[in-house]
Short mmCIF file of C-alpha atoms in Angstrom, two decimals:
data_model
loop_
_atom_site.label_atom_id
_atom_site.label_comp_id
_atom_site.label_asym_id
_atom_site.label_seq_id
_atom_site.Cartn_x
_atom_site.Cartn_y
_atom_site.Cartn_z
CA MET A 229 -22.26 -52.37 68.00
CA ARG A 230 -21.26 -53.79 64.62
CA LEU A 231 -23.08 -50.96 62.85
CA PHE A 232 -21.22 -48.41 64.97
CA ALA A 233 -17.89 -50.10 64.21
CA PHE A 234 -18.68 -50.14 60.49
CA LYS A 235 -19.56 -46.43 60.54
CA PHE A 236 -16.34 -45.64 62.40
CA ILE A 237 -14.21 -47.58 59.90
CA PHE A 238 -16.04 -45.98 56.96
CA ILE A 239 -15.52 -42.46 58.32
CA PHE A 240 -11.86 -43.23 59.03
CA LEU A 241 -11.28 -44.51 55.50
CA LEU A 242 -13.21 -41.62 53.97
CA ASN A 243 -11.11 -39.14 55.93
CA ASP A 244 -7.97 -40.94 54.77
CA VAL A 245 -9.10 -40.65 51.14
CA PHE A 246 -9.73 -36.92 51.56
CA GLN A 247 -6.31 -36.47 53.14
CA ILE A 248 -4.69 -38.18 50.15
CA THR A 249 -6.70 -36.02 47.75
CA MET A 250 -5.89 -32.81 49.56
CA THR A 251 -2.15 -33.46 49.65
CA MET A 252 -1.87 -34.88 46.14
CA PRO A 253 1.27 -33.45 44.47
CA GLU A 254 0.99 -31.10 41.52
CA PRO A 255 0.81 -33.37 38.43
CA LEU A 256 2.85 -30.88 36.42
CA ARG A 257 5.86 -31.36 38.70
CA GLU A 258 5.71 -35.10 38.17
CA TYR A 259 5.44 -34.76 34.40
CA PHE A 260 8.38 -32.34 34.19
CA PRO A 261 10.81 -33.63 36.83
CA GLU A 262 13.58 -31.46 35.36
CA ILE A 263 12.05 -28.35 36.96
CA GLY A 264 12.59 -29.81 40.42
CA HIS A 265 10.89 -27.57 42.96
CA ASP A 266 11.30 -24.38 40.91
CA LEU A 267 7.95 -23.76 39.22
CA THR A 268 9.27 -20.54 37.70
CA LEU A 269 11.17 -22.72 35.21
CA VAL A 270 7.91 -23.74 33.52
CA THR A 271 7.66 -21.97 30.15
CA TRP A 272 4.50 -21.01 28.30
CA GLU A 273 3.18 -20.62 24.77
CA HIS A 274 0.27 -18.18 24.76
CA ALA A 275 -2.93 -17.79 22.75
CA VAL A 276 -2.46 -20.93 20.68
CA ASN A 277 -5.74 -20.32 18.90
CA SER A 278 -5.04 -21.45 15.33
CA LYS A 279 -3.74 -24.52 13.53
CA GLU A 280 -0.54 -22.70 12.58
CA LYS A 281 0.15 -21.61 16.16
CA LEU A 282 -0.61 -25.08 17.49
CA GLU A 283 1.80 -26.65 15.01
CA LYS A 284 4.54 -24.22 16.05
CA ALA A 285 3.82 -24.70 19.75
CA LEU A 286 4.03 -28.48 19.47
CA ALA A 287 7.42 -28.16 17.77
CA GLY A 288 8.67 -25.47 20.17
CA ASP A 289 10.42 -25.57 23.53
CA SER A 290 7.65 -24.31 25.83
CA LEU A 291 6.41 -26.84 28.36
CA MET A 292 2.82 -25.58 28.56
CA ILE A 293 0.45 -24.59 25.76
CA GLU A 294 -2.24 -22.06 26.69
CA ALA A 295 -5.29 -21.54 24.50
CA ASP A 296 -8.60 -19.67 24.78
CA ILE A 297 -12.02 -21.22 24.30
CA SER A 298 -15.01 -19.19 23.14
CA LEU A 299 -18.27 -20.01 21.42
CA GLY A 300 -18.10 -19.28 17.72
CA TYR A 301 -17.73 -20.64 14.23
CA VAL A 302 -15.05 -22.66 12.48
CA ILE A 303 -13.83 -20.93 9.33
CA GLY A 304 -14.95 -22.88 6.27
CA ASP A 305 -17.56 -24.94 8.13
CA VAL A 306 -20.57 -24.99 5.81
CA THR A 307 -22.89 -26.08 8.63
CA LYS A 308 -22.35 -22.75 10.45
CA GLU A 309 -22.72 -24.64 13.73
CA LEU A 310 -22.04 -22.69 16.92
CA ARG A 311 -19.37 -24.61 18.81
CA PRO A 312 -16.37 -24.22 21.15
CA ILE A 313 -13.51 -22.75 19.14
CA MET A 314 -10.02 -21.57 19.95
CA ALA A 315 -10.44 -17.79 20.06
CA HIS A 316 -10.13 -14.87 22.46
CA PRO A 317 -13.07 -12.45 22.58
CA PRO A 318 -14.14 -10.45 20.71
CA ALA A 319 -13.05 -12.91 17.99
CA ASN A 320 -15.77 -15.46 17.22
CA THR A 321 -14.19 -17.35 14.33
CA SER A 322 -11.18 -19.65 14.13
CA ASP A 323 -9.76 -22.35 11.90
CA LEU A 324 -9.41 -24.54 15.00
CA SER A 325 -12.20 -26.03 17.11
CA LEU A 326 -11.65 -27.30 20.65
CA GLU A 327 -12.33 -30.83 19.46
CA ASP A 328 -9.65 -30.60 16.77
CA PHE A 329 -7.22 -28.90 19.16
CA LEU A 330 -7.47 -31.78 21.63
CA TYR A 331 -7.27 -34.41 18.88
CA ILE A 332 -4.16 -32.88 17.28
CA PHE A 333 -2.50 -32.46 20.66
CA SER A 334 -3.26 -36.02 21.78
CA LYS A 335 -1.89 -37.49 18.55
CA SER A 336 1.35 -35.54 18.72
CA SER A 337 4.47 -36.88 20.39
CA ALA A 338 5.13 -33.56 22.11
CA ARG A 339 5.92 -33.76 25.81
CA LYS A 340 3.83 -30.82 26.96
CA GLY A 341 0.82 -29.85 29.03
CA ILE A 342 -2.20 -27.75 28.12
CA LYS A 343 -4.07 -24.91 29.81
CA LEU A 344 -7.58 -24.31 28.49
CA ASP A 345 -8.92 -20.85 29.31
CA PHE A 346 -12.72 -20.70 29.17
CA LYS A 347 -14.05 -17.23 28.44
CA SER A 348 -17.69 -17.77 29.41
CA LYS A 349 -20.02 -20.20 31.13
CA GLU A 350 -21.53 -21.04 27.74
CA ALA A 351 -18.13 -21.83 26.26
CA PHE A 352 -17.43 -24.19 29.15
CA SER A 353 -20.85 -25.88 29.15
CA HIS A 354 -20.66 -26.54 25.40
CA SER A 355 -17.17 -28.01 25.92
CA GLU A 356 -18.04 -30.57 28.59
CA PHE A 357 -18.91 -33.44 26.26
CA ILE A 358 -15.77 -32.80 24.20
CA LEU A 359 -13.61 -32.72 27.33
CA GLU A 360 -15.18 -35.94 28.62
CA ALA A 361 -14.45 -37.72 25.35
CA SER A 362 -10.83 -36.54 25.43
CA LEU A 363 -9.83 -36.60 29.10
CA TYR A 364 -11.36 -39.99 29.91
CA ASN A 365 -8.92 -41.57 27.47
CA ARG A 366 -6.37 -43.80 29.20
CA ASP A 367 -3.60 -42.28 27.11
CA VAL A 368 -4.00 -38.92 28.83
CA ASP A 369 -0.96 -38.69 31.09
CA TYR A 370 -0.06 -35.05 30.44
CA PRO A 371 -0.97 -32.04 32.62
CA VAL A 372 -4.35 -30.49 31.86
CA TRP A 373 -5.40 -27.18 33.41
CA LEU A 374 -8.94 -25.82 33.23
CA ASN A 375 -8.91 -22.05 33.73
CA ALA A 376 -11.63 -19.45 34.24
CA ASP A 377 -11.98 -16.07 35.92
CA ILE A 378 -14.82 -16.85 38.32
CA ILE A 379 -14.87 -13.89 40.74
CA LYS A 380 -15.19 -10.18 39.96
CA GLY A 381 -11.95 -8.56 41.09
CA PRO A 382 -9.81 -5.44 41.18
CA VAL A 383 -9.94 -2.64 40.37
CA ASN A 384 -13.77 -2.56 40.35
CA SER A 385 -13.71 -4.83 37.32
CA GLU A 386 -16.70 -4.54 35.03
CA VAL A 387 -15.97 -7.80 33.20
CA GLN A 388 -18.56 -10.50 33.85
CA PRO A 389 -16.90 -13.56 35.43
CA VAL A 390 -17.66 -17.16 34.53
CA ASP A 391 -20.30 -18.60 36.86
CA ALA A 392 -18.21 -19.87 39.79
CA ASP A 393 -20.57 -22.55 41.06
CA TYR A 394 -21.18 -24.01 37.62
CA PHE A 395 -17.51 -24.09 36.62
CA LEU A 396 -16.30 -25.51 39.93
CA SER A 397 -19.04 -28.07 40.52
CA ARG A 398 -18.86 -29.47 36.99
CA SER A 399 -15.06 -29.51 36.99
CA VAL A 400 -14.85 -31.33 40.32
CA THR A 401 -17.38 -34.01 39.39
CA LYS A 402 -16.53 -34.48 35.72
CA PHE A 403 -12.82 -33.68 35.38
CA PRO A 404 -11.00 -34.67 38.57
CA VAL A 405 -7.83 -35.40 36.56
CA ALA A 406 -7.51 -31.73 35.65
CA THR A 407 -5.89 -29.00 37.72
CA LEU A 408 -8.21 -26.08 38.35
CA SER A 409 -6.81 -22.64 37.58
CA VAL A 410 -9.12 -19.95 38.94
CA GLY A 411 -8.81 -16.20 38.89
CA TRP A 412 -10.51 -12.85 39.22
CA THR A 413 -11.61 -10.51 36.45
CA THR A 414 -9.48 -7.37 36.59
CA ARG A 415 -9.30 -3.76 35.45
CA PHE A 416 -5.87 -2.11 35.35
CA GLY A 417 -3.90 0.38 33.26
CA ASN A 418 -5.25 3.39 31.36
CA GLY A 419 -4.73 5.61 34.38
CA ILE A 420 -5.26 2.88 36.99
CA ASP A 421 -1.97 1.92 38.65
CA LYS A 422 -3.09 1.10 42.18
CA GLY A 423 -5.02 -1.98 43.19
CA GLU A 424 -5.03 -5.00 45.46
CA TYR A 425 -6.48 -8.45 45.80
CA THR A 426 -8.43 -7.49 48.89
CA VAL A 427 -9.34 -9.79 51.75
CA GLY A 428 -12.97 -9.51 50.65
CA ILE A 429 -12.52 -10.80 47.10
CA ILE A 430 -10.14 -13.50 48.30
CA GLU A 431 -12.81 -14.68 50.73
CA GLU A 432 -15.31 -14.75 47.86
CA MET A 433 -12.95 -17.09 46.03
CA THR A 434 -12.30 -19.41 48.97
CA ASP A 435 -16.01 -19.50 49.81
CA ALA A 436 -16.77 -20.60 46.24
CA LEU A 437 -14.13 -23.33 46.42
CA ASN A 438 -15.40 -24.57 49.78
CA ARG A 439 -19.10 -24.70 48.90
CA ASN A 440 -18.28 -26.65 45.74
CA LEU A 441 -16.15 -29.15 47.66
CA VAL A 442 -12.88 -28.36 45.91
CA THR A 443 -10.37 -30.26 48.05
CA SER A 444 -7.49 -30.72 45.61
CA PRO A 445 -4.81 -28.03 45.18
CA VAL A 446 -5.66 -25.27 42.71
CA THR A 447 -3.58 -22.54 41.14
CA PHE A 448 -4.78 -18.97 41.60
CA ALA A 449 -4.24 -16.84 38.49
CA VAL A 450 -3.22 -13.31 39.53
CA ARG A 451 -2.26 -10.24 37.52
CA ALA A 452 1.36 -9.25 38.16
CA ALA A 453 0.87 -5.51 38.66
CA ILE A 454 -1.92 -6.07 41.19
CA ALA A 455 -0.37 -9.12 42.84
CA ALA A 456 2.80 -7.12 43.51
CA GLN A 457 0.70 -4.78 45.67
CA SER A 458 -1.01 -7.67 47.50
CA TYR A 459 1.84 -9.48 49.23
CA GLU A 460 0.21 -9.98 52.62
CA GLN A 461 -3.15 -11.12 51.26
CA LEU A 462 -1.71 -13.57 48.72
CA SER A 463 0.84 -14.90 51.19
CA ASN A 464 -1.97 -15.62 53.64
CA LEU A 465 -4.04 -17.22 50.87
CA ILE A 466 -1.28 -19.68 49.97
CA GLY A 467 -0.40 -20.29 53.60
CA SER A 468 -3.98 -21.17 54.52
CA SER A 469 -4.69 -23.35 51.46
CA VAL A 470 -4.15 -27.09 51.06
CA PRO A 471 -0.56 -28.20 50.34
CA GLY A 472 0.28 -27.95 46.66
CA THR A 473 -1.73 -24.77 46.07
CA THR A 474 0.10 -22.27 43.86
CA LEU A 475 -0.07 -18.85 42.22
CA THR A 476 0.20 -18.33 38.47
CA ILE A 477 1.33 -14.77 37.81
CA TRP A 478 0.35 -13.28 34.45
CA CYS A 479 0.77 -9.82 32.97
CA GLY A 480 -1.36 -7.45 30.91
CA SER A 481 0.26 -6.26 27.69
CA ASN A 482 0.68 -2.63 28.80
CA ASP A 483 0.79 -3.04 32.57
CA LYS A 484 3.34 -1.11 34.59
CA THR A 485 4.48 -3.50 37.30
CA ASP A 486 6.64 -2.61 40.28
CA LEU A 487 9.33 -5.27 39.84
CA ASN A 488 10.76 -4.76 43.31
CA LEU A 489 7.40 -5.52 44.88
CA LEU A 490 6.93 -8.48 42.54
CA ARG A 491 10.36 -9.87 43.50
CA ARG A 492 9.34 -9.57 47.13
CA LEU A 493 6.19 -11.56 46.44
CA ILE A 494 8.03 -14.30 44.53
CA HIS A 495 10.79 -14.72 47.07
CA GLY A 496 8.45 -14.37 50.04
CA ILE A 497 6.01 -17.05 48.90
CA GLY A 498 8.67 -19.18 47.20
CA ARG A 499 9.50 -20.40 43.71
CA ASP A 500 8.09 -23.80 44.63
CA LYS A 501 4.64 -22.20 44.82
CA ILE A 502 4.68 -19.72 41.91
CA TYR A 503 4.40 -20.09 38.14
CA LEU A 504 5.54 -17.12 36.06
CA ASP A 505 3.38 -16.81 32.96
CA LEU A 506 5.21 -13.64 31.94
CA PRO A 507 7.03 -12.25 28.89
CA PRO A 508 10.66 -13.52 28.74
CA GLU A 509 12.09 -10.00 28.94
CA MET A 510 10.15 -9.37 32.15
CA ILE A 511 11.49 -12.59 33.65
CA VAL A 512 15.03 -11.45 32.82
CA ASP A 513 14.39 -8.15 34.61
CA LEU A 514 13.00 -10.00 37.62
CA ALA A 515 15.76 -12.55 38.10
CA PHE A 516 18.97 -12.24 40.07
CA PRO A 517 22.18 -13.64 38.50
CA VAL A 518 24.07 -16.09 40.68
CA VAL A 519 27.34 -14.40 39.73
CA SER A 520 28.27 -11.46 37.54
CA GLY A 521 29.20 -12.04 33.93
CA THR A 522 27.59 -12.76 30.60
CA ASP A 523 28.15 -16.51 30.51
CA ILE A 524 24.67 -18.04 30.41
CA GLY A 525 25.92 -20.99 32.40
CA LYS A 526 26.67 -18.65 35.29
CA GLN A 527 23.19 -17.20 35.44
CA SER A 528 20.38 -18.41 37.63
CA PRO A 529 18.14 -21.02 35.94
CA LEU A 530 15.39 -18.41 35.65
CA VAL A 531 17.64 -16.00 33.74
CA SER A 532 19.02 -18.76 31.52
CA ALA A 533 15.56 -19.97 30.52
CA ALA A 534 14.41 -16.45 29.72
CA ILE A 535 17.51 -15.60 27.66
CA LEU A 536 17.13 -18.80 25.67
CA ALA A 537 13.47 -17.98 25.03
CA LEU A 538 14.37 -14.50 23.83
CA GLY A 539 17.03 -15.92 21.53
CA SER A 540 14.64 -18.47 20.07
CA ALA A 541 12.03 -15.77 19.44
CA PHE A 542 14.62 -13.59 17.68
CA LEU A 543 15.86 -16.41 15.45
CA ALA A 544 12.28 -17.34 14.54
CA ARG A 545 11.61 -13.89 13.04
#
């Protein structure tokens, strides 16, 4: 009888722990309380893959710093050791290693978060020890996202995804403090202007998350032009996921996106569930002013943030 009672209490407590984990609020919202419930107000600095770009990003206004991790060589390193570097394929050299990126970031006083985009399984596996040494530090109180495209996606993408089971299982067990950002490889543009995140590839993603025991909220990285054509599927995905799950909408450099359909997606799912990792001028085109006029104070927060970003970029030229 005592053994039965103990098992019952243990299962009850374990279930309670899982409930807490599954409904844990998005750390980024806690770190940047000024955004309130509007995740579209989060601003991004992209491809921070060099010392110069990192220095500028740390001094800039963007809340999140995104950088790419590949296997390659540090410029000037006489050892010629293959290591995780900050570079986007096909580049395989950089003046900034992942280890130095994390060290410089951690020693700065910048109030920002980081998104690390791993371009291959090998890049991620070679980064694990470095991430452990950095993220297990008690001083880490800033948002950390680990991103990878782990499922082959639209439109018949030929890009090889990062191994889903390896990335998810290692991230869950080794880096529970990080937010997982997972996406699909994509093929769009150059004559391809139709495509959807189909029910099938969405099920592949959720199956991968389930079999690797991912219970905390994730953010699904989706390509704007394709996401705009996938309202029903993505709405169902967010609606059926654990509370706190979000979309991060990004855009290819030459993509032609139906802005009306994208507005429908954003407003249908809600700004409290969508990050806009988009060019400032595209955000301006997307947003609706609260009132007419040119006074920035009379614009919606989304428009104001985008106009300020455009102005800063112009002045920095």
